Tab-separated table of C-alpha atoms in Angstrom:
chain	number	residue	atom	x	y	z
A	1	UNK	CA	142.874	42.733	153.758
A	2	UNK	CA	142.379	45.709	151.403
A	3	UNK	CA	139.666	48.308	152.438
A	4	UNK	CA	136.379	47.346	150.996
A	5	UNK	CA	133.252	49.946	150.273
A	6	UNK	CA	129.496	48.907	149.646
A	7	UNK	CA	127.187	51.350	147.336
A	8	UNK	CA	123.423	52.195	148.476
A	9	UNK	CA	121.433	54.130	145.256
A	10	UNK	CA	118.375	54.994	146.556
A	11	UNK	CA	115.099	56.272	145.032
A	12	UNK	CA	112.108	54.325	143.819
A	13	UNK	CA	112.556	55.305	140.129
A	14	UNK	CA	116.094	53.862	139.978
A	15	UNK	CA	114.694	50.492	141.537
A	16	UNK	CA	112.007	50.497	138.938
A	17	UNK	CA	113.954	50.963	135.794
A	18	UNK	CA	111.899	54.499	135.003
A	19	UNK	CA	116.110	56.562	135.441
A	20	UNK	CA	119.218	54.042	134.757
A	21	UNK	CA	121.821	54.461	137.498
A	22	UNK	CA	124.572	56.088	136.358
A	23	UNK	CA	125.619	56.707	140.032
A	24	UNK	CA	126.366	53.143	140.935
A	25	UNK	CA	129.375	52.182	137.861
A	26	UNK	CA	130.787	55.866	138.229
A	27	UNK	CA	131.366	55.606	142.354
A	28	UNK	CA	132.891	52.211	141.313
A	29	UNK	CA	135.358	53.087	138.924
A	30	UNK	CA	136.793	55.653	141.324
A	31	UNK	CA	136.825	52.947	144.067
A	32	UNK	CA	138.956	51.090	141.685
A	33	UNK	CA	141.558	53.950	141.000
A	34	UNK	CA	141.688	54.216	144.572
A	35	UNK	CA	142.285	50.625	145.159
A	36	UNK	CA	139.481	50.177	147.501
A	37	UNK	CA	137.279	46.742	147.305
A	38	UNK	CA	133.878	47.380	146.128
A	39	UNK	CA	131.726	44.262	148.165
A	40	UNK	CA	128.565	45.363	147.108
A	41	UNK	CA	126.011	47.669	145.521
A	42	UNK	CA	122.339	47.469	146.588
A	43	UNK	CA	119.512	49.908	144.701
A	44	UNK	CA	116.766	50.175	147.131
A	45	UNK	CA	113.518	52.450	146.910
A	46	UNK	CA	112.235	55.333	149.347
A	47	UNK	CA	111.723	52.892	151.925
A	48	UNK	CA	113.319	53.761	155.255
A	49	UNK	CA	113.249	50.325	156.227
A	50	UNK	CA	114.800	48.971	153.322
A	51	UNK	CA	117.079	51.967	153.165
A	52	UNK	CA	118.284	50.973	156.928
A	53	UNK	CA	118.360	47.128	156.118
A	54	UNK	CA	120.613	47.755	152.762
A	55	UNK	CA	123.122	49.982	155.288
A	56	UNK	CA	123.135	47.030	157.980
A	57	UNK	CA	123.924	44.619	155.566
A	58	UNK	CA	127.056	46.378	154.288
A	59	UNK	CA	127.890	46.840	158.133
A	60	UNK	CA	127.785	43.533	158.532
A	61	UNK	CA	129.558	42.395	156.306
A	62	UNK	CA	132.742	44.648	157.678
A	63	UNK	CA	132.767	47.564	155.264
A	64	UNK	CA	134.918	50.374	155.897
A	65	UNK	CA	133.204	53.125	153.951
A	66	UNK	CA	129.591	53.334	152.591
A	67	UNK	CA	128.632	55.396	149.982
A	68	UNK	CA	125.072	56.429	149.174
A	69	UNK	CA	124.069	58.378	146.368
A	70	UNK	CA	120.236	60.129	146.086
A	71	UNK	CA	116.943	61.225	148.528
A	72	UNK	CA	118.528	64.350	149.668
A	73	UNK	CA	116.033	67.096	148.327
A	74	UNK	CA	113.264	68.778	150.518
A	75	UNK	CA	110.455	66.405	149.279
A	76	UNK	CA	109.040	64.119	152.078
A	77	UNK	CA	110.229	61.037	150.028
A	78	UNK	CA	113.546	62.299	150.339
A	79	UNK	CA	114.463	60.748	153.382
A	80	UNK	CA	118.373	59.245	152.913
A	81	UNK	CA	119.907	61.930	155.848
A	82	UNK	CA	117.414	60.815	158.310
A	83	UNK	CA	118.174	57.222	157.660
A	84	UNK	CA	121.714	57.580	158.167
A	85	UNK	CA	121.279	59.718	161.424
A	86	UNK	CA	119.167	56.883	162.780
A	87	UNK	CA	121.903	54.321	161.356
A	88	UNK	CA	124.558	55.696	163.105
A	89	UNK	CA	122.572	56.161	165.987
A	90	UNK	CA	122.737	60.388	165.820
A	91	UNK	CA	120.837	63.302	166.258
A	92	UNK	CA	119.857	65.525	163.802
A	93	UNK	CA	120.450	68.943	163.925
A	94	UNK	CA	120.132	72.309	162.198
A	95	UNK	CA	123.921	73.769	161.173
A	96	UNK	CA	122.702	77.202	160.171
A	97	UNK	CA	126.060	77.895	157.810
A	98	UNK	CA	124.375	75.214	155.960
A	99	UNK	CA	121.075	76.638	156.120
A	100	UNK	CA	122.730	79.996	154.998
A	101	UNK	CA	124.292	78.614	152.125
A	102	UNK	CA	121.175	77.115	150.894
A	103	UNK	CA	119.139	80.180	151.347
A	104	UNK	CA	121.859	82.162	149.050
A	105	UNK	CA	121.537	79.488	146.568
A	106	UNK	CA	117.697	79.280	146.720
A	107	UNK	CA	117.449	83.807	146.552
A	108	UNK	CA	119.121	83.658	143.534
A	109	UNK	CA	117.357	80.766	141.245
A	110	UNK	CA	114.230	82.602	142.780
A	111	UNK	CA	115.401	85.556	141.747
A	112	UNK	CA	113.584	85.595	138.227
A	113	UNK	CA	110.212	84.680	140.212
A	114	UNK	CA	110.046	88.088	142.216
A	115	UNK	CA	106.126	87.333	143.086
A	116	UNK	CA	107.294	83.966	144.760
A	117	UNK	CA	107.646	84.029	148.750
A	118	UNK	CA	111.319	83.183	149.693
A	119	UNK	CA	110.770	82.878	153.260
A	120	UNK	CA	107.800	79.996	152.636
A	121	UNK	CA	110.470	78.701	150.277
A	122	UNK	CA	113.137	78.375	152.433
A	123	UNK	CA	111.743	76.990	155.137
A	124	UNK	CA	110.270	74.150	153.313
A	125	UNK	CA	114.095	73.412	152.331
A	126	UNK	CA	115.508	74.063	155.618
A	127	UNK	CA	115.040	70.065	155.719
A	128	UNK	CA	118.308	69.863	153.567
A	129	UNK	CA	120.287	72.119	156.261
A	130	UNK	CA	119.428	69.341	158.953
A	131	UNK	CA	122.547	66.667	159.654
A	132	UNK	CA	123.707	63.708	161.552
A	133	UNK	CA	125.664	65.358	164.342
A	134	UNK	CA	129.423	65.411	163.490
A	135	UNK	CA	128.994	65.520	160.364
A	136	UNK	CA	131.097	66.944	158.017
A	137	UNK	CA	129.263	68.802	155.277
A	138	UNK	CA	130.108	68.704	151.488
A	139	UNK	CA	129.169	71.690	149.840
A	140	UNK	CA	126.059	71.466	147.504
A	141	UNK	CA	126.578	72.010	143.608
A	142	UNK	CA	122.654	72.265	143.424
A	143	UNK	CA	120.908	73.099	146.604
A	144	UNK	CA	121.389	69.461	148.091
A	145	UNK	CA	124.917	69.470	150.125
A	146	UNK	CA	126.659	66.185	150.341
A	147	UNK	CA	128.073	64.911	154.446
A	148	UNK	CA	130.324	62.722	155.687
A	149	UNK	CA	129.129	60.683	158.646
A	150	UNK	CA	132.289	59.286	160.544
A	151	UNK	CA	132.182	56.146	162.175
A	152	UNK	CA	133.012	52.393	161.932
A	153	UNK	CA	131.769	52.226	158.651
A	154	UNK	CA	132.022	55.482	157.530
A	155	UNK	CA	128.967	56.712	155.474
A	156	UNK	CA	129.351	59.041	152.967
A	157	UNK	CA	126.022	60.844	151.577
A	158	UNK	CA	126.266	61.988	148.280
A	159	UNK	CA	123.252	63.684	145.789
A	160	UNK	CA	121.181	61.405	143.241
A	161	UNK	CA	121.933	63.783	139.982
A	162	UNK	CA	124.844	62.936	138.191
A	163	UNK	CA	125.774	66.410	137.695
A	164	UNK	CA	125.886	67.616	141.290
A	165	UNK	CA	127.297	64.128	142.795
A	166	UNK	CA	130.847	63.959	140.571
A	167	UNK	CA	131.925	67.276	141.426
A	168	UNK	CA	131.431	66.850	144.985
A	169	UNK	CA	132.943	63.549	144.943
A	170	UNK	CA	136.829	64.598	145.942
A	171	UNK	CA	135.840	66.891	148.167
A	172	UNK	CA	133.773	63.996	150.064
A	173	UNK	CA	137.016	61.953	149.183
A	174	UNK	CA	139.477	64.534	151.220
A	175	UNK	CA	137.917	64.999	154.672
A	176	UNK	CA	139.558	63.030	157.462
A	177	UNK	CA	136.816	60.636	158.808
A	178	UNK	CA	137.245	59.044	154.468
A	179	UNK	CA	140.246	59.170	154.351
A	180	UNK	CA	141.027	57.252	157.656
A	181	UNK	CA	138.370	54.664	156.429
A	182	UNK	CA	140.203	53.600	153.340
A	183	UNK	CA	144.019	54.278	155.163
A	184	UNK	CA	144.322	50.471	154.520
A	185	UNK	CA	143.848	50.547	150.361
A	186	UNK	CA	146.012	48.987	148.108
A	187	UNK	CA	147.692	50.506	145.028
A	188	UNK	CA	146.597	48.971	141.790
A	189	UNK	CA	147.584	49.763	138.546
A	190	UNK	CA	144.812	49.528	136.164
A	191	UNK	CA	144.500	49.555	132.207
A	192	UNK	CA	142.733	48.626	129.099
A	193	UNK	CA	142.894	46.810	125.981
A	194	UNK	CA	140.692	46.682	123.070
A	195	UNK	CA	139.510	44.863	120.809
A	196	UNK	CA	137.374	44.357	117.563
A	197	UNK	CA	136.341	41.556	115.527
A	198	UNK	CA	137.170	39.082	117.726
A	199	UNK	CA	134.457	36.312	119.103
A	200	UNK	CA	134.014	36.625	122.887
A	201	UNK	CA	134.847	32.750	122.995
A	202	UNK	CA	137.806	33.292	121.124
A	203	UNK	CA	138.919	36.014	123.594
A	204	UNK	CA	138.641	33.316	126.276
A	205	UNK	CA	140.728	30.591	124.824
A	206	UNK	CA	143.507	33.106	123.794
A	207	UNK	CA	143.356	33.772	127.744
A	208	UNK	CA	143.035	30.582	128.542
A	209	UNK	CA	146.299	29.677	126.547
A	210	UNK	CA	148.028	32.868	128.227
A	211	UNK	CA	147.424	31.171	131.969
A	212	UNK	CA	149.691	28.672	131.103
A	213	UNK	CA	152.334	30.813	130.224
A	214	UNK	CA	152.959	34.136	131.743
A	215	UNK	CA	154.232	33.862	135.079
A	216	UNK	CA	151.791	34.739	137.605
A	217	UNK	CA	148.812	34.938	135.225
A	218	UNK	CA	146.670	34.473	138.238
A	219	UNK	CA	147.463	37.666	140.360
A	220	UNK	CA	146.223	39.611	136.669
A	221	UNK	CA	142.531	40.668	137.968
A	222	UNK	CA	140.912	40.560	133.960
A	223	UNK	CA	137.906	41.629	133.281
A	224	UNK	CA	135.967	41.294	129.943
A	225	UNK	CA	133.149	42.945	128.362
A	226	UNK	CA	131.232	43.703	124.952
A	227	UNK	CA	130.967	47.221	125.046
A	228	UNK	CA	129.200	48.577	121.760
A	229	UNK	CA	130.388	45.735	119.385
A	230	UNK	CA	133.993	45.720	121.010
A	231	UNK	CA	136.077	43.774	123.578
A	232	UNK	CA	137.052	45.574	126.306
A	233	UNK	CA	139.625	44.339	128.543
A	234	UNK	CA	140.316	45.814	131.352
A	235	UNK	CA	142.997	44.252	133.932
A	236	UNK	CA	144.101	45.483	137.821
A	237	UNK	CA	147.168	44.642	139.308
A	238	UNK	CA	149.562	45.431	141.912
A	239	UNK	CA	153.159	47.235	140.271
A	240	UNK	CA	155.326	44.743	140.484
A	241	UNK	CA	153.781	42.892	138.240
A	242	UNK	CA	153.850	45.238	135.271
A	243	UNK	CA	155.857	42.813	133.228
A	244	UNK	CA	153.067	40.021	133.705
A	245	UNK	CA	151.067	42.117	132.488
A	246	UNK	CA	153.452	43.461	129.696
A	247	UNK	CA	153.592	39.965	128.856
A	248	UNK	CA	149.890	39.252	128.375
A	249	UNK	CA	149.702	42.650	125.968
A	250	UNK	CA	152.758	41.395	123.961
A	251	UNK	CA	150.365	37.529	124.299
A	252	UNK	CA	147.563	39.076	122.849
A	253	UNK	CA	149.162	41.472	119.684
A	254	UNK	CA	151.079	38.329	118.498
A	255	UNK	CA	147.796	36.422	118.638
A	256	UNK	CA	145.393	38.881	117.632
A	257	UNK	CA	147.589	41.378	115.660
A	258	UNK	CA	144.335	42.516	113.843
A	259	UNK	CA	141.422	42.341	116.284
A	260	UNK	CA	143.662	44.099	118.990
A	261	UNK	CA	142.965	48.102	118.036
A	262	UNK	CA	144.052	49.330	121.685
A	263	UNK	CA	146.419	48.566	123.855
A	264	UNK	CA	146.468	52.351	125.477
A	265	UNK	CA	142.926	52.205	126.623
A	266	UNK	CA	142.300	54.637	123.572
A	267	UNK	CA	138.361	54.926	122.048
A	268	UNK	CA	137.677	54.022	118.195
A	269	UNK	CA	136.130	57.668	118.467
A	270	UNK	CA	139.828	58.584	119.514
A	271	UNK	CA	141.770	57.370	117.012
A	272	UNK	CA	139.401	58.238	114.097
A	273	UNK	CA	139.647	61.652	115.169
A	274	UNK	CA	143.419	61.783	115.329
A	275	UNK	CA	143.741	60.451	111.980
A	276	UNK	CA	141.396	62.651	110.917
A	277	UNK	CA	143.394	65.670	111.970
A	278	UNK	CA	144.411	67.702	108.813
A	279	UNK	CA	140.914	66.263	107.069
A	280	UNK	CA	137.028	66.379	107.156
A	281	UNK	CA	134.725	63.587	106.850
A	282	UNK	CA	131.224	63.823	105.546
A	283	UNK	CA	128.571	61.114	106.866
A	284	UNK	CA	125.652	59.182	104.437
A	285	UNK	CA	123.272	57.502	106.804
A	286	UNK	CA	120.063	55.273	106.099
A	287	UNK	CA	119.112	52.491	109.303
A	288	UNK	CA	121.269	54.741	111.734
A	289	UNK	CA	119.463	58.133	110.741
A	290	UNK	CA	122.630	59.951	112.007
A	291	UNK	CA	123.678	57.936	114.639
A	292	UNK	CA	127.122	58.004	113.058
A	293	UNK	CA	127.067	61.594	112.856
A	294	UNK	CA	126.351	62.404	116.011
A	295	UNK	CA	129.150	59.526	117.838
A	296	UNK	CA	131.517	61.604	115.455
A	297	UNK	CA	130.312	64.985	116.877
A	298	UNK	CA	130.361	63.971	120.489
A	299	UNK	CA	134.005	64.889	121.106
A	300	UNK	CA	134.523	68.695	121.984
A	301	UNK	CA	136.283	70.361	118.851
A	302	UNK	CA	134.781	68.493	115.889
A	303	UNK	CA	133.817	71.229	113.772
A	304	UNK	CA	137.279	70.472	112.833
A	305	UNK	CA	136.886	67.400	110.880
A	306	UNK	CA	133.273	67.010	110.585
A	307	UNK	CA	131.636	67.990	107.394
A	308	UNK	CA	128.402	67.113	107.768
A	309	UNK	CA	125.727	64.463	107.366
A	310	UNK	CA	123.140	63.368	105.526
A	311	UNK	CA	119.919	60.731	106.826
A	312	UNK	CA	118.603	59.672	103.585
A	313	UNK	CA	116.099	57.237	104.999
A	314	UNK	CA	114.112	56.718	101.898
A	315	UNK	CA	115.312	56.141	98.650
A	316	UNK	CA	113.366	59.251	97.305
A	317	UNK	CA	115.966	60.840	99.698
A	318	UNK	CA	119.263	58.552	98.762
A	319	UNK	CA	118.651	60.037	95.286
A	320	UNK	CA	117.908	63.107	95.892
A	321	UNK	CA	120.146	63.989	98.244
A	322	UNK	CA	122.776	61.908	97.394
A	323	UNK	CA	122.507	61.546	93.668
A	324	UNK	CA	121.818	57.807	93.934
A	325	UNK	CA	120.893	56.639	90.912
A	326	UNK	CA	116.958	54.857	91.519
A	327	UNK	CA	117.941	52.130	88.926
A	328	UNK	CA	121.120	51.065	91.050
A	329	UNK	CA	118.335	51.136	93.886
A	330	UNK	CA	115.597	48.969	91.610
A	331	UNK	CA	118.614	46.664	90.133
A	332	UNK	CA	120.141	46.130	93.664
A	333	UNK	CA	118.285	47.298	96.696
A	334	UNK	CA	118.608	50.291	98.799
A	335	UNK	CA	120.097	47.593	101.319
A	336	UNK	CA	123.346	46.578	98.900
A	337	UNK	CA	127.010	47.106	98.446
A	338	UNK	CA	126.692	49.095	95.294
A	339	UNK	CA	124.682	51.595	97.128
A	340	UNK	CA	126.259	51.953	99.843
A	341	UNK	CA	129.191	53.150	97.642
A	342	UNK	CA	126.766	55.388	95.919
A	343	UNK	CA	126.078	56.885	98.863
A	344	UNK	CA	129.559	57.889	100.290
A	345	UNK	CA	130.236	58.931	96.546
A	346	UNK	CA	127.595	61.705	97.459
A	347	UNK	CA	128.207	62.921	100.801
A	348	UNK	CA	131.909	63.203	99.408
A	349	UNK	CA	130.635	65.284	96.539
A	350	UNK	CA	128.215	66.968	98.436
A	351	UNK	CA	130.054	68.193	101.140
A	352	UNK	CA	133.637	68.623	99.472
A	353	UNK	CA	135.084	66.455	102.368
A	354	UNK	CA	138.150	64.490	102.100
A	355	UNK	CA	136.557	61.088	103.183
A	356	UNK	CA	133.061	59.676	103.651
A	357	UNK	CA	131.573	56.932	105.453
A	358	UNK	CA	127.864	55.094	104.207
A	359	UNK	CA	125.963	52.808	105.511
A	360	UNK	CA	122.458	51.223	104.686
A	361	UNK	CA	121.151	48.140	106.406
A	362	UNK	CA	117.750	46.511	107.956
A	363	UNK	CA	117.831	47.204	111.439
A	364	UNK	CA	114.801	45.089	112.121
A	365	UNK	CA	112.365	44.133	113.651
A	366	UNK	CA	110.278	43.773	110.102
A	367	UNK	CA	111.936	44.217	106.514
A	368	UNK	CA	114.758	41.239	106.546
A	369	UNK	CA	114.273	38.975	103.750
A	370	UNK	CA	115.801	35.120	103.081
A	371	UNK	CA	118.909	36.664	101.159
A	372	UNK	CA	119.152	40.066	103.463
A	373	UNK	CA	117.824	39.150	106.772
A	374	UNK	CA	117.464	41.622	110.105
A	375	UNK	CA	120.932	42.795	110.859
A	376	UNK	CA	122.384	42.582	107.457
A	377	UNK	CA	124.136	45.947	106.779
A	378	UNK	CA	126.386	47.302	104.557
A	379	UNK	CA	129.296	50.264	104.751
A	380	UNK	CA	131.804	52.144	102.258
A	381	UNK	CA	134.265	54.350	103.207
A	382	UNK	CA	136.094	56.446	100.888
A	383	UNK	CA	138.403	58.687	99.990
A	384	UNK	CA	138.546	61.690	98.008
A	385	UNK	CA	141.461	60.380	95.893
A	386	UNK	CA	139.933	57.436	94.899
A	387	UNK	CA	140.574	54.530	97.050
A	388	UNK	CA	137.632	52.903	99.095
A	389	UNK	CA	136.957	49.971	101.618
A	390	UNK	CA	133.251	48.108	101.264
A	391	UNK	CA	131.971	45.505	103.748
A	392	UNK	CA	128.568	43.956	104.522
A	393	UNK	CA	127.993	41.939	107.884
A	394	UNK	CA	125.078	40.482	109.698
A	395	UNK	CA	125.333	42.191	113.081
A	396	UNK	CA	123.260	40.241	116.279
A	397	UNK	CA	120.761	41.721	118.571
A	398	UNK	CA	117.691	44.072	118.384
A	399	UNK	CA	116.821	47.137	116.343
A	400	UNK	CA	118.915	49.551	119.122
A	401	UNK	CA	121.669	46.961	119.384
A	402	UNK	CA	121.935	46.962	115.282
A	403	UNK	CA	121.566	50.372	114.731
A	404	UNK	CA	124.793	51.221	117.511
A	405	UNK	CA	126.541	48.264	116.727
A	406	UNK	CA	126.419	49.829	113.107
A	407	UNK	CA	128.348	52.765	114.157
A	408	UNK	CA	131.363	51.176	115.555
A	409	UNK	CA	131.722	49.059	112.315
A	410	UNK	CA	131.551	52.054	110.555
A	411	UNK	CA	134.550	53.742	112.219
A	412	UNK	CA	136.534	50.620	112.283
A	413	UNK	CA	136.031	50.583	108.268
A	414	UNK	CA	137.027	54.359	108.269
A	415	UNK	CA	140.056	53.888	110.400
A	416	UNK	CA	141.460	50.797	108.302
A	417	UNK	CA	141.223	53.355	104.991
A	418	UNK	CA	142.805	56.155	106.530
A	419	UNK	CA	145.776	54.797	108.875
C-alpha cells in the first residue's frame, strides 16, 4: 500500500467559515506530486480535545504522516504544539536556539516601537520556542517556527498563514523523520486537461464511452471539476501507462475538438496573454465593474499588453466614456448586442489598443426581465483592423457566480478572434 497522510487545520475561525482554508487544498496538491495518499482532512477549532481526537483518528486509521497547519502563535488559544507533545506522549521543552531566533526576529519588527519593552515582549513569546522533545525545528518565516515530531505517524506542525506555511513546506519535507514516513510513496504522473463549453453531463458520457475503449481506462485516477465556468480534468497515473492516458487526450480532441482548449494544463489567462504578445488590449466593463481587467492584470508583466479599462456602470458613463450613443442605449438597452459592440468600439478608440473586449449583462439578483432575464450577458471582442466576434449567453448561478463566470467567457471570445 502507498503511504497515506491525513490533514488537521486548526483554528476556530477556519471551522466557522469567518477565513476560507487555503491550507488544506495547497498541502494536498503537494501530497499528490509526491504520490502520497491523502485519507483525510479534518478542520477542527481551538479545542484541545477535539484537536487530540482529530490526531487519534488519523492514527487510527494507519497514517504515516500527519500534517497540521495553524495555533502556533503566543496567544493562549494557540495551543496546536502542546497538543501534539501530549499526542505523542512528549515533554515539552525550551530549545533556546529557537528562543534566540525568535528574539532576533521579534528586536527587529520592534525596532520602530523604541518605547515598547522587548524583554516583556519576548517572554510572552517564549511560548513559541517551547517543543515536543526530539523535535526537529523548521525555521519560522514569521515568528512562528514550524517542527517535525517523529514517530509512528509522523506529525508535522506547520503555521496557519499561507504566507509563512508554503515556504517552510520543503524544508519540513527534507528532514529525515518525513522523509522515512513517506519512503513507501508511489510515483504518479499527474496532468490536466481543459475544457470550455462543454455540459458537465456531456463530459461524463464522452468518459463513459472512453471506458470501453482505451485499455486500462480503469487504472486512469480522473478527476472532474467546474472551475470558473470551465472543465477541469485532472488525471493521476502510474508511467507506464502514459499511452492510456495519451489515448484518452487523443479520445477527447476527436470528440470535443472545440470545447477541449487545454491539453497542457495551460490557463485561459495563459494563452490570452501569449497571443497577446506583440499587442495591447483595452477592457469596456459594465456588470463586472473591472473584473475582467483585473483577471487580465493578475499575471506579473502585463503592463505589456494591457491598455487599460474602463467600468462604465451607468449609461451616463457608457456614453460618456465610451462614446455610446444614448439612442442605441434607448432603442436597444444598455444590456444588448449592439452595445456591447459600442462599447469595445470605445475602449479601442480610447485607448489606441489593438483589440478590445466588452461586456454588459444583468448580474442579478433584481433587473432581469421576461426577454433578458438574470444572467443574460452579452460580449464583443474586436480588433483594431476591423474584424469582431459578438455573443450573448445566459450564464447560471448567483450575482458572484455571473459576474466571474462573465470573465472567462470573455477571454474565451478574445482568444477565438485573435488565434
Amino acid at each position: 500500500m502507498s503511504t497515506r497522510a491525513g490533514i488537521v487545520v486548526t483554528g476556530t475561525e477556519v471551522l466557522t467559515g469567518r477565513i476560507q482554508d487555503r491550507n488544506g487544498p495547497w498541502i494536498a496538491d503537494r501530497l499528490l506530486e509526491l504520490g502520497v495518499e491523502l485519507a483525510h482532512v479534518t478542520i477542527c477549532g481551538d479545542r484541545p480535545d477535539d484537536m487530540t481526537a482529530a490526531l487519534r483518528f488519523l492514527a487510527d486509521d494507519g497514517v504515516d504522516l500527519i500534517i497540521t497547519s495553524g495555533g502556533l502563535g503566543p496567544t493562549a488559544d494557540d495551543l496546536t504544539v502542546e497538543v501534539v507533545a501530549r499526542f505523542c506522549g512528549l515533554d515539552l521543552v525550551l530549545d533556546t536556539a529557537l528562543d534566540d531566533t525568535i528574539a532576533a526576529i521579534l528586536r527587529k519588527l520592534m525596532s520602530r516601537y523604541p518605547q515598547a519593552d522587548f524583554e516583556a515582549v519576548r517572554a510572552a513569546n517564549r511560548k513559541q520556542a517551547m517543543i515536543p522533545a526530539g523535535a526537529t525545528v523548521i525555521d519560522p518565516v514569521g515568528t512562528a517556527p514550524g517542527l517535525v515530531v517523529p514517530g509512528r505517524p509522523t506529525v508535522m506542525v506547520l503555521p496557519g498563514p499561507p504566507r509563512e506555511l508554503q515556504p517552510m513546506w520543503h524544508s519540513a519535507l527534507d528532514t529525515a523523520a518525513v522523509q522515512q514516513a513517506i519512503a513507501g510513496r508511489t510515483h504518479y504522473e499527474q496532468a490536466t486537461m481543459r475544457m470550455f463549453g462543454l455540459p458537465e453531463s456531456e463530459l461524463a458520457d464522452a468518459l463513459r464511452t472512453a471506458q470501453q475503449s482505451i485499455t486500462a481506462f480503469d487504472r486512469l485516477e480522473i478527476t472532474t471539476c467546474l472551475r470558473r465556468g470551465e472543465l477541469e480534468i485532472v488525471t493521476r497515473y502510474e508511467p507506464e501507462l502514459s499511452d492510456a492516458y495519451t489515448e484518452l487526450v487523443e479520445f477527447l480532441r476527436a470528440r470535443h475538438p472545440r470545447e477541449l482548449f487545454s491539453d497542457d494544463g495551460e490557463l485561459i489567462d495563459e494563452q490570452v496573454a501569449r497571443l497577446l504578445a506583440g499587442r495591447t488590449v483595452a477592457t469596456a466593463e459594465s456588470c463586472t465593474a473591472g473584473l475582467l481587467a483585473a483577471r487580465l492584470t493578475e499575471r506579473p508583466g502585463a503592463s505589456a499588453y494591457v491598455a487599460g479599462g474602463v467600468v462604465a456602470y451607468s449609461n451616463e458613463a457608457k456614453a460618456e466614456l465610451l462614446g455610446v450613443d444614448p439612442e442605441l442605449i434607448a432603442r436597444h438597452g444598455a444590456v444588448s448586442e449592439p452595445v456591447a459592440r459600442a462599447m469595445a468600439a470605445g475602449a479601442l478608440a480610447r485607448f489606441g489598443a489593438d483589440a478590445a473586449v466588452a461586456i454588459t449583462g444583468i448580474a442579478g439578483p433584481d433587473g432581469g426581465t421576461d426577454e433578458k432575464p438574470v444572467g443574460t450577458v452579452y460580449f464583443c471582442a474586436l480588433l483594431a483592423d476591423g474584424r469582431g466576434m459578438d455573443r450573448n449567453v445566459r450564464l447560471p448561478g448567483n450575482r458572484a457566480d455571473v459576474r466571474e463566470r462573465s470573465t472567462t467567457v470573455a477571454l474565451h471570445l478574445l482568444r477565438r478572434l485573435l488565434d
